[in-house]
Coordinates of C-alpha atoms in Angstrom, one line a residue:
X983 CA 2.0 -13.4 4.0
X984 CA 0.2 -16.0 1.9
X985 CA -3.8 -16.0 2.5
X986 CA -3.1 -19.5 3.8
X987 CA -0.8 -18.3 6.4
X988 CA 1.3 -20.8 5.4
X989 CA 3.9 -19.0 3.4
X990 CA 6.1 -16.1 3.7
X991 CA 7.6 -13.9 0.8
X992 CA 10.4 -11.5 1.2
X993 CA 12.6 -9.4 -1.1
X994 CA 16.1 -8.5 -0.8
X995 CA 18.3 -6.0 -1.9
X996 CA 20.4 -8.4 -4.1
X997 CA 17.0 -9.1 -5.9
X998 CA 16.5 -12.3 -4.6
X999 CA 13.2 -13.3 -3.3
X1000 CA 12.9 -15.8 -0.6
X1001 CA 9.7 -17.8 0.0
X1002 CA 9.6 -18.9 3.6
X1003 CA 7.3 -22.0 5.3
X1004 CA 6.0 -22.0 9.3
X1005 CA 7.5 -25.1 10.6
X1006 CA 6.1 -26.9 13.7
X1007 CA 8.7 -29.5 15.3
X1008 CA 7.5 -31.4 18.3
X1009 CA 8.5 -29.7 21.9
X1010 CA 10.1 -27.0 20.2
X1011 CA 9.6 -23.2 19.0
X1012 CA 8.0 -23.0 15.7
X1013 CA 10.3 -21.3 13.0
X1014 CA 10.5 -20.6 9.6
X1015 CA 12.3 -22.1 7.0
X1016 CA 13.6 -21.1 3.3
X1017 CA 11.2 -23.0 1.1
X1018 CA 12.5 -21.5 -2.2
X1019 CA 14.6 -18.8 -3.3
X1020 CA 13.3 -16.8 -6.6
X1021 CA 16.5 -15.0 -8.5
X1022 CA 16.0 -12.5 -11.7
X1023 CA 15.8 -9.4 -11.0
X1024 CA 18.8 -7.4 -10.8
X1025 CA 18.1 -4.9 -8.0
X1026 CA 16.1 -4.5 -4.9
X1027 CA 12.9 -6.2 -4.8
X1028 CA 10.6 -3.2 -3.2
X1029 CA 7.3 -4.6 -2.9
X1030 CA 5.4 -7.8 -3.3
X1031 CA 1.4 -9.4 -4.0
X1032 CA 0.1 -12.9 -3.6
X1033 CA -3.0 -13.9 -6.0
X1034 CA -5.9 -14.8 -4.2
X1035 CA -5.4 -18.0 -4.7
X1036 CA -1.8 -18.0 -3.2
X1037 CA -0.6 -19.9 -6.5
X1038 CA 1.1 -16.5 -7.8
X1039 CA 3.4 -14.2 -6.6
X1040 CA 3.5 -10.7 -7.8
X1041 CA 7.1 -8.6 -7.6
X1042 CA 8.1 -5.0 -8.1
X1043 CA 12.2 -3.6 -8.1
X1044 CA 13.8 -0.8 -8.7
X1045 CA 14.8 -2.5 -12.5
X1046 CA 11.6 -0.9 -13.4
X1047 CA 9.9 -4.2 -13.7
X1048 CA 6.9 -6.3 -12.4
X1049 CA 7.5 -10.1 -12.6
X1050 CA 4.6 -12.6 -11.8
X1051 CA 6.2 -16.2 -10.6
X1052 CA 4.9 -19.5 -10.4
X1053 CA 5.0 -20.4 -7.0
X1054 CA 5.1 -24.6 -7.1
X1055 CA 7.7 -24.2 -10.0
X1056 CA 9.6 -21.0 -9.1
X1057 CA 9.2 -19.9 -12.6
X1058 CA 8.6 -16.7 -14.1
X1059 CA 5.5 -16.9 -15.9
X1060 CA 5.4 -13.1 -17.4
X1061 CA 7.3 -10.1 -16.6
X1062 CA 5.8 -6.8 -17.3
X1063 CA 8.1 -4.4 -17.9
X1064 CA 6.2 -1.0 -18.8
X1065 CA 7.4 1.4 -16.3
X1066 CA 10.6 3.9 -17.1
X1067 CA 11.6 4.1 -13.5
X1068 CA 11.2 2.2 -10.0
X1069 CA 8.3 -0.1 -9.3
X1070 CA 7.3 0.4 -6.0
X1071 CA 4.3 -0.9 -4.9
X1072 CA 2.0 -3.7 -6.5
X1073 CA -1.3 -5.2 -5.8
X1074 CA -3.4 -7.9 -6.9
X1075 CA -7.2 -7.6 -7.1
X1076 CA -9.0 -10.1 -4.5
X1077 CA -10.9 -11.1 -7.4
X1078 CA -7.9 -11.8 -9.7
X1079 CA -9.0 -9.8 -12.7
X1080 CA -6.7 -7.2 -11.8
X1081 CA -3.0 -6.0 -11.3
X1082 CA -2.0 -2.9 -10.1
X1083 CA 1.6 -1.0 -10.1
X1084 CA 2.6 2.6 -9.1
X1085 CA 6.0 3.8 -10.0
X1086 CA 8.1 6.9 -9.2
X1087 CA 7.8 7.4 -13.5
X1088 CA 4.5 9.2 -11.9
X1089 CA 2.0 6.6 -12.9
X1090 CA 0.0 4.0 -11.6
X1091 CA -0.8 0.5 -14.5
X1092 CA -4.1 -1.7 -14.2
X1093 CA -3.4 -4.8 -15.8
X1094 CA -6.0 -7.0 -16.5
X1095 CA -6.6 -10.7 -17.4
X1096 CA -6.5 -11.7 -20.8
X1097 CA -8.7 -14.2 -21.9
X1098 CA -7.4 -17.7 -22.7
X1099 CA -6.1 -17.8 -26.3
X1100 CA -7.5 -20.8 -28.6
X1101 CA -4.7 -23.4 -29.5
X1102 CA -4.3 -23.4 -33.3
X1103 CA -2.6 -26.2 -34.9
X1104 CA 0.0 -23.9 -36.1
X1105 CA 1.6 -22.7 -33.0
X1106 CA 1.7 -23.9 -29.2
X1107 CA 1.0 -22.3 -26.0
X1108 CA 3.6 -21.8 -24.0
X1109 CA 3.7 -21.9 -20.3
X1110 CA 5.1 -18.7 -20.0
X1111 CA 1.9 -17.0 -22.4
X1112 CA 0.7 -13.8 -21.0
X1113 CA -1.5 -13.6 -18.2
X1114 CA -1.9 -9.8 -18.2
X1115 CA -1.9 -6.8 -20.1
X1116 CA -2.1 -3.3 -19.4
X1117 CA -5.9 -2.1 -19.4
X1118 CA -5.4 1.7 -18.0
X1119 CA -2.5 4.3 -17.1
X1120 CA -3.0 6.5 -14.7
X1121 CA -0.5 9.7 -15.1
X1122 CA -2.1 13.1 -14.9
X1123 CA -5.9 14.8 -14.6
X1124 CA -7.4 17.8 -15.9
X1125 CA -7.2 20.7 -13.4
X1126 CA -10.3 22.4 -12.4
X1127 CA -9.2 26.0 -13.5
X1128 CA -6.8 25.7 -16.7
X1129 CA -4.2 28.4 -16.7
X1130 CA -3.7 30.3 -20.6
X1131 CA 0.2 32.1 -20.2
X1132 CA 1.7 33.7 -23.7
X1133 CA 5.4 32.3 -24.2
X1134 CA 8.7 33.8 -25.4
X1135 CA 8.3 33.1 -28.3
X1136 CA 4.2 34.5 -28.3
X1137 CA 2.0 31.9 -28.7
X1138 CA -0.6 31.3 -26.2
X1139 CA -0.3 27.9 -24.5
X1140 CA -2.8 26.4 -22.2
X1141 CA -2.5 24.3 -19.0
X1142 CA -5.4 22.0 -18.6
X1143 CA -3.3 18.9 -17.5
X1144 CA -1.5 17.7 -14.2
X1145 CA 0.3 14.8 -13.0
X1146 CA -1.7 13.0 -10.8
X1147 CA 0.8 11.5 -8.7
X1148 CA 4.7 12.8 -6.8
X1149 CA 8.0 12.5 -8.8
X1150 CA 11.3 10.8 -7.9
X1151 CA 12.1 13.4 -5.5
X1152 CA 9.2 12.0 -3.0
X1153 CA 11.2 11.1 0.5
X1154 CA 10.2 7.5 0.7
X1155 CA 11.5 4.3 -1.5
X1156 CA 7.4 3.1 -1.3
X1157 CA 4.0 3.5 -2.6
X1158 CA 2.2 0.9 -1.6
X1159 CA -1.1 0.6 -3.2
X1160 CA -3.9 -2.0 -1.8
X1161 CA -7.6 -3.1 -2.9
X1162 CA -10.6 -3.5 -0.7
X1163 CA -11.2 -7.0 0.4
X1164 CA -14.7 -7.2 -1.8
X1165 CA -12.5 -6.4 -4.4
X1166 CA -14.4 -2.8 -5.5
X1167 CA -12.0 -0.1 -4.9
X1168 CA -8.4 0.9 -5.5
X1169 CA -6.5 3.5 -3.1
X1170 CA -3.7 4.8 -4.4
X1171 CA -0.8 7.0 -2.2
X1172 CA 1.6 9.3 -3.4
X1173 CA -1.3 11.5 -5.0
X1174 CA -0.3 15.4 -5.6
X1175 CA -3.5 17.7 -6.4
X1176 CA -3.6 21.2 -7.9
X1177 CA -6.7 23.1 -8.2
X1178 CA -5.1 25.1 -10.9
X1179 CA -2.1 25.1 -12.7
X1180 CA -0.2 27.8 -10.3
X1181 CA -2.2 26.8 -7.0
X1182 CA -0.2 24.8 -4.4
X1183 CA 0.0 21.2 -3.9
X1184 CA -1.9 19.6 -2.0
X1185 CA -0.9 16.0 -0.7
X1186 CA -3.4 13.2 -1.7
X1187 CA -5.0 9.8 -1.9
X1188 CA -6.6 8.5 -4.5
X1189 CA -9.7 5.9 -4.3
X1190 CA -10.8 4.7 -7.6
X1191 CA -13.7 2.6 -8.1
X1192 CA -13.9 -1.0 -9.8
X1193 CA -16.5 0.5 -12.4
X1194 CA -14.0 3.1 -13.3
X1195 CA -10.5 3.2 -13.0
X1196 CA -10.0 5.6 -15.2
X1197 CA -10.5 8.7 -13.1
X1198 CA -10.3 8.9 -8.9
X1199 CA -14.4 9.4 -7.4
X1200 CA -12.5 10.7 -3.9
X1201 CA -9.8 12.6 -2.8
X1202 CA -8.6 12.2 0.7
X1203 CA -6.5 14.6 1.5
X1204 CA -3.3 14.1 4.1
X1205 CA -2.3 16.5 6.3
X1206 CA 1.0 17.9 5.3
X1207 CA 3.6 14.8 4.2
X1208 CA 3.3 12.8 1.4
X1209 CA 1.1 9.0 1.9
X1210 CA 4.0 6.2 1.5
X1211 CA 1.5 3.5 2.3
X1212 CA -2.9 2.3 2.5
X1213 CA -4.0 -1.5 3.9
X1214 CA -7.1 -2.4 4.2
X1215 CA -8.4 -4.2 7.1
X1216 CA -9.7 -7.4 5.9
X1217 CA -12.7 -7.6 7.9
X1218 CA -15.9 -5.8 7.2
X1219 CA -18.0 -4.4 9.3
X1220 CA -22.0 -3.7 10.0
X1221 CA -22.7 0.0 9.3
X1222 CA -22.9 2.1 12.5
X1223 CA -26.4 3.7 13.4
X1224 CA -26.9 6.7 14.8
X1225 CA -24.1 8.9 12.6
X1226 CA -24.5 12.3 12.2
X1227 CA -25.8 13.3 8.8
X1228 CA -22.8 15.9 8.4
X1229 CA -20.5 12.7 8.6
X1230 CA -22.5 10.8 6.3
X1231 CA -21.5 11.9 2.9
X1232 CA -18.6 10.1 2.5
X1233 CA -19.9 9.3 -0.9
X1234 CA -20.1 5.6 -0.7
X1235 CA -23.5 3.6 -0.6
X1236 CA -22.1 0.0 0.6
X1237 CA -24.9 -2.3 2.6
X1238 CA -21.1 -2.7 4.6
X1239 CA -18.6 -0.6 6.4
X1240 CA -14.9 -1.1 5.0
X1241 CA -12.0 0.2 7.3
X1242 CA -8.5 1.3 6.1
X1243 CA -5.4 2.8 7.2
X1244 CA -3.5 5.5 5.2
X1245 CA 0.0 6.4 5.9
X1246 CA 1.8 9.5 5.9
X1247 CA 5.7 9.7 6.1
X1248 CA 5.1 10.8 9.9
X1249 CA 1.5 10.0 10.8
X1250 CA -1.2 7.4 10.3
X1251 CA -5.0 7.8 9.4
X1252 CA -7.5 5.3 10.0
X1253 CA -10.9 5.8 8.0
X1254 CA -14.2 4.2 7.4
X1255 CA -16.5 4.0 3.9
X1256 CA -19.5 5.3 6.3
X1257 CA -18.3 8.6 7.7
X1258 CA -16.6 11.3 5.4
X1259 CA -13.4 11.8 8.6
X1260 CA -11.5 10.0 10.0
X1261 CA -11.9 7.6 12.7
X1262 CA -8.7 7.8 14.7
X1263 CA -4.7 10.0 13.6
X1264 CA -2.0 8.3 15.4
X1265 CA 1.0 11.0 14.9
X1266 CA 4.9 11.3 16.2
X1267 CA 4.7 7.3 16.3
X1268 CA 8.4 6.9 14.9
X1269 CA 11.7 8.8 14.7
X1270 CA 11.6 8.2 11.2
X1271 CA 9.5 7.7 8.0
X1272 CA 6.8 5.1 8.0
X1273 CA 7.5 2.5 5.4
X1274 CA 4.8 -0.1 5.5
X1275 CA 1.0 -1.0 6.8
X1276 CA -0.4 -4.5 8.5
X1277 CA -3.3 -5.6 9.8
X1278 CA -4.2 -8.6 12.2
X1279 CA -6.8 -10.7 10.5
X1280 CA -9.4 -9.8 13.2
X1281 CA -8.9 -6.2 12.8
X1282 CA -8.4 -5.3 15.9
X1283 CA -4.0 -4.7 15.9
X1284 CA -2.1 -2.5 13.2
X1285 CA 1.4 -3.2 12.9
X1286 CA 3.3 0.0 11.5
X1287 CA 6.9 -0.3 10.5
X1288 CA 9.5 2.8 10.1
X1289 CA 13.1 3.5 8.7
X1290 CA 14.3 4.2 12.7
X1291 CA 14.0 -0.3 12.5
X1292 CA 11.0 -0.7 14.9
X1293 CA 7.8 -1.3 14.3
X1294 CA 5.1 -0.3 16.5
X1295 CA 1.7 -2.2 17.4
X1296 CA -1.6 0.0 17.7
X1297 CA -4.3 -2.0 19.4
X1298 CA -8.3 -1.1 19.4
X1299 CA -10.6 -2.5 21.7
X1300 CA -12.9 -5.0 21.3
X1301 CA -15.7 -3.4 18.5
X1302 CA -14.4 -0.2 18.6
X1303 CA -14.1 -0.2 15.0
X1304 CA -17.8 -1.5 14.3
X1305 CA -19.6 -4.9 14.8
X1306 CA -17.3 -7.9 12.6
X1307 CA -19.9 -9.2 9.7
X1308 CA -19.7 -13.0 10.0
X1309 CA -20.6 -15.3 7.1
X1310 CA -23.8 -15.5 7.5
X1311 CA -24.6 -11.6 8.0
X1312 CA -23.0 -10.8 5.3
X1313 CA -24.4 -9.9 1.3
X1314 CA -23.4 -13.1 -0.5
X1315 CA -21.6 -11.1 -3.0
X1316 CA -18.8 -10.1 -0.3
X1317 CA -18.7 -13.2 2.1
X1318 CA -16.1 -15.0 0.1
X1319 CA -13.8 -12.1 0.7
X1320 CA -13.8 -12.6 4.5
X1321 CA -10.8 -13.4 6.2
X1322 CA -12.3 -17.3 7.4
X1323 CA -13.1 -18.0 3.8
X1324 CA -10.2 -16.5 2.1
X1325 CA -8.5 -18.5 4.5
X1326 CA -10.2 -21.9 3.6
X1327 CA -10.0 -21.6 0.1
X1328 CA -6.2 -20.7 -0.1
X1329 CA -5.4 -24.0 2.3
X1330 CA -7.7 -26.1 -0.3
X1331 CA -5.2 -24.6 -2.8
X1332 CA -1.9 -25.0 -1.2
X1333 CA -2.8 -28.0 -0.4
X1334 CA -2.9 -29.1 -3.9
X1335 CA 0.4 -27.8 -4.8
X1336 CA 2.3 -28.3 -1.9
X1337 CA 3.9 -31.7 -3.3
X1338 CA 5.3 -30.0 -6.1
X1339 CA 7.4 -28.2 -3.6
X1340 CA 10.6 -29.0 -2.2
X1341 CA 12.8 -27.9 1.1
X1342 CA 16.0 -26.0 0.0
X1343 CA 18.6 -26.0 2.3
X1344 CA 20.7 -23.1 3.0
X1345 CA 22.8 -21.7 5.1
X1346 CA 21.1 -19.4 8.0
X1347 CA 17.7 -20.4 6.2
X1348 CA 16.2 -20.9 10.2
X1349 CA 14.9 -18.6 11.3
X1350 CA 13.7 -18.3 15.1
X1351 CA 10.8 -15.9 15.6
X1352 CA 10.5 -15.9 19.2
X1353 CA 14.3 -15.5 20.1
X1354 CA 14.0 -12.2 21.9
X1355 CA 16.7 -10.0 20.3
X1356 CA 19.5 -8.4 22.5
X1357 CA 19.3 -5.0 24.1
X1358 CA 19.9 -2.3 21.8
X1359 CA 21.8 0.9 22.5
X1360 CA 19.5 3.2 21.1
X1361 CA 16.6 5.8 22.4
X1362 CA 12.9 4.1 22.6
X1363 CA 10.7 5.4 20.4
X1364 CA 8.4 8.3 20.5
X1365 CA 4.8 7.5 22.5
X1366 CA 2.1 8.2 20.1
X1367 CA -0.8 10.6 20.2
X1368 CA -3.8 9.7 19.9
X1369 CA -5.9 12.5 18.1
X1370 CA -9.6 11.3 17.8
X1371 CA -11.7 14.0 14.8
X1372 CA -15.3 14.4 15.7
X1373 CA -16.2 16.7 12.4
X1374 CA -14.5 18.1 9.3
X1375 CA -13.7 21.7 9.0
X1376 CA -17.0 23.8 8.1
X1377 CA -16.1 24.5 4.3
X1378 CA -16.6 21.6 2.4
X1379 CA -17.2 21.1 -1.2
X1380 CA -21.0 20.6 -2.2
X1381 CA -20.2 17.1 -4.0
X1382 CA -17.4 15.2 -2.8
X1383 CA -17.4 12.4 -5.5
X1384 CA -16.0 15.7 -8.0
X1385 CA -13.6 18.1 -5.7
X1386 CA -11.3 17.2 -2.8
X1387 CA -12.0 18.1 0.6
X1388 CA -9.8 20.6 2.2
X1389 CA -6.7 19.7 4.1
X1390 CA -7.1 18.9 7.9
X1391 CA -4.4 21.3 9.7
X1392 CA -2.8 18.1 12.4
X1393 CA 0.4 19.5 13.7
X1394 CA 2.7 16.4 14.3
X1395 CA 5.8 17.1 16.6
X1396 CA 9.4 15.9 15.2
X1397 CA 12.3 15.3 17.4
X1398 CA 14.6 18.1 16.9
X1399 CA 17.6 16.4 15.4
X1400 CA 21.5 17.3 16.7
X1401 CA 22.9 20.4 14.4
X1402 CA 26.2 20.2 13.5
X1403 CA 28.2 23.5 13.9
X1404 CA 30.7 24.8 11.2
X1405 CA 33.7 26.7 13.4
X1406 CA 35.8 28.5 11.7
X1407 CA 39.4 29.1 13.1
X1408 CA 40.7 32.9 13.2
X1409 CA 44.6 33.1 13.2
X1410 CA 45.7 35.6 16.4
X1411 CA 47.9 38.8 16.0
X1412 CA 51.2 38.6 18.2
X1413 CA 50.2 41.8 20.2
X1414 CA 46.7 40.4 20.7
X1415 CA 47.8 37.5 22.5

């Protein structure tokens, strides 16, 4: 969804990408329509970003490339094309300095914005001039404890270097990536950490902060499945009084409390900037894996959607999450990035560029949102289980900005699937019978 909420953007498997508009007919439902269809990449489109502005349109497919498209024109204005396997997740800084991609090639690419060339009377600008280019790579971290082994051959090799994030073999087709909405961090999913070279995995998220991308400051550890998925909740709350100092290092010093969801391929983990736990684990939501993260503009719903085709609905009370910052209350440095002014300034902007677009017609291009689908013969879905952490585990590290906090042991129940039986037939003697 464009910050507008005007637009929708969708990817297919065919690599088309549709761009939908909310239409509002007189004495009847509103529905969406295909505004413009978007075709050049050749394989599935797996994740996509809008700029800030909602002018641009940020892609990632499995034909290992990121394309960033002109949204009036349909155009491609630059396609960036550095990852050697699937792009899936992207994410554009609310500021719009930066770009960010994560790939199953085990790397994560900050693009930032170049500065505008000067024309020379030799050679033109082109429309399609690039916008970005690749600032840092993010692909492996030195281990705390480097392992020295002799090989076959007898020389003495040490391991001081890990990858930072899971290979290929991860079970989920997304990483989706996400900024903070004052634009100062980047959490990253899909993390793997090793204390050593020949210590076991552990599965992580990364937060990196805007001053430094080039290293993570946390580690947030997941419980025991790999994290597919992290959305920020774009509002932003007043900091809570009254914590308990053990839950107060969580090794952020914001005026502001920041709230965001992390995603497991079974589980989901809400945490805040202010406490070092979590706030709330919502496990054994879905038969199947998670696949993707939504917040309500208010923060008060989350909208969690799974392989197993539903998509569940988590509500919180009224302030259970914190006290909502308005305009006013909040640092002037930050209230531009909340929701109601993000919101304004992307209609001043569509506004200006809506004439260049046209309606395409298509066939099936309407699309009825409250049409209540038909029964379907399948089980419901597992209720969820509300696990609420007062306090981490007594071990933790003495400085959380350097080492990773130990895994939280949450045991999340699985249906037991139906086990197919192999049955071997035995031929019967005459006498025997």
């Amino acid at each position: 969804m464009s910050n507008a909420g005007q637009l929708l953007a969708s990817g297919g498997d065919g690599g088309e990408i549709l761009l939908w508009k909310r239409s509002l007919i007189a004495d009847e439902k509103p529905c969406w329509r295909i505004l413009k269809t978007f075709q050049l990449h050749v394989r599935d489109v797996l994740d996509l970003a809008w700029s800030p502005d909602s002018a641009l349109l940020m892609s990632g497919s499995v034909d290992n490339q990121c394309m960033i498209w002109d949204v009036a024109t349909g155009k491609v204005v630059q396609i960036l094309n550095d990852h050697q396997h699937f792009v899936q997740g992207v994410a554009w800084d609310p500021a719009g300095e930066y770009l960010a991609s994560i790939s199953s090639d085990r790397t994560c690419r900050i693009y930032a914005r170049q500065s505008a060339p000067k024309k020379s009377k030799k050679r033109k600008i082109t429309a399609v001039e690039s916008l970005f280019t690749c600032r840092q790579v993010l692909a492996k971290t030195e281990v705390a404890t480097p392992t020295i082994t002799t090989t076959t051959d007898g020389n003495v090799k040490a391991f001081k270097a890990q990858h930072l994030f899971h290979d290929e073999n991860m079970p989920s087709f997304f990483r989706r990536l996400a900024w903070s909405p004052d634009a100062s961090l980047l959490i990253v999913p899909s993390g793997l950490y090793k204390m050593a070279h020949d210590a076991p995995s552990f599965n992580m998220t990364y937060i990196y902060s805007r001053k430094d991308l080039s290293r993570p400051c946390i580690h947030l550890p997941a419980p025991s499945k790999p994290v597919v998925a992290v959305r920020f909740c774009p509002a932003i709350f007043a900091l809570v009084k009254n914590v308990a100092e053990k839950d107060m290092s969580s090794g952020f010093s914001l005026p502001y409390r920041l709230v965001f969801a992390v995603a497991t391929v079974d589980s989901l983990i809400v945490y805040d900037t202010q406490r070092n736990c979590p706030i709330v684990v919502f496990a054994g939501i879905h038969y199947a894996a998670i696949t993707d993260i939504a917040w309500s503009a208010d923060g008060r719903y989350v909208a969690v959607s799974s392989q197993d085709g539903y998509c569940s609905l988590l509500a919180f009370s009224k302030d259970e999450l914190g006290t909502r910052l308005s305009c006013n209350e909040a640092p002037a440095n930050v209230s531009s990035c909340l929701p109601e002014t993000v919101l304004a300034n992307a209609q001043q902007s569509l506004t200006a560029t809506s004439a260049e677009m046209s309606l395409v017609s298509e066939p099936g291009g309407l699309v009825d949102h409250d049409q209540s689908p038909p029964d379907a013969a399948c089980p419901r879905p597992l209720r969820y289980r509300r696990i609420t952490l007062a306090a981490l585990p007594a071990s933790l590290p003495p400085n959380v900005l350097e080492q990773p906090i130990l895994p939280i042991s949450i045991s999340v129940p699985s249906p037991s699937p139906l086990k197919t039986r192999k049955i071997t037939p035995v031929a019967l003697a005459e006498d025997s019978r």
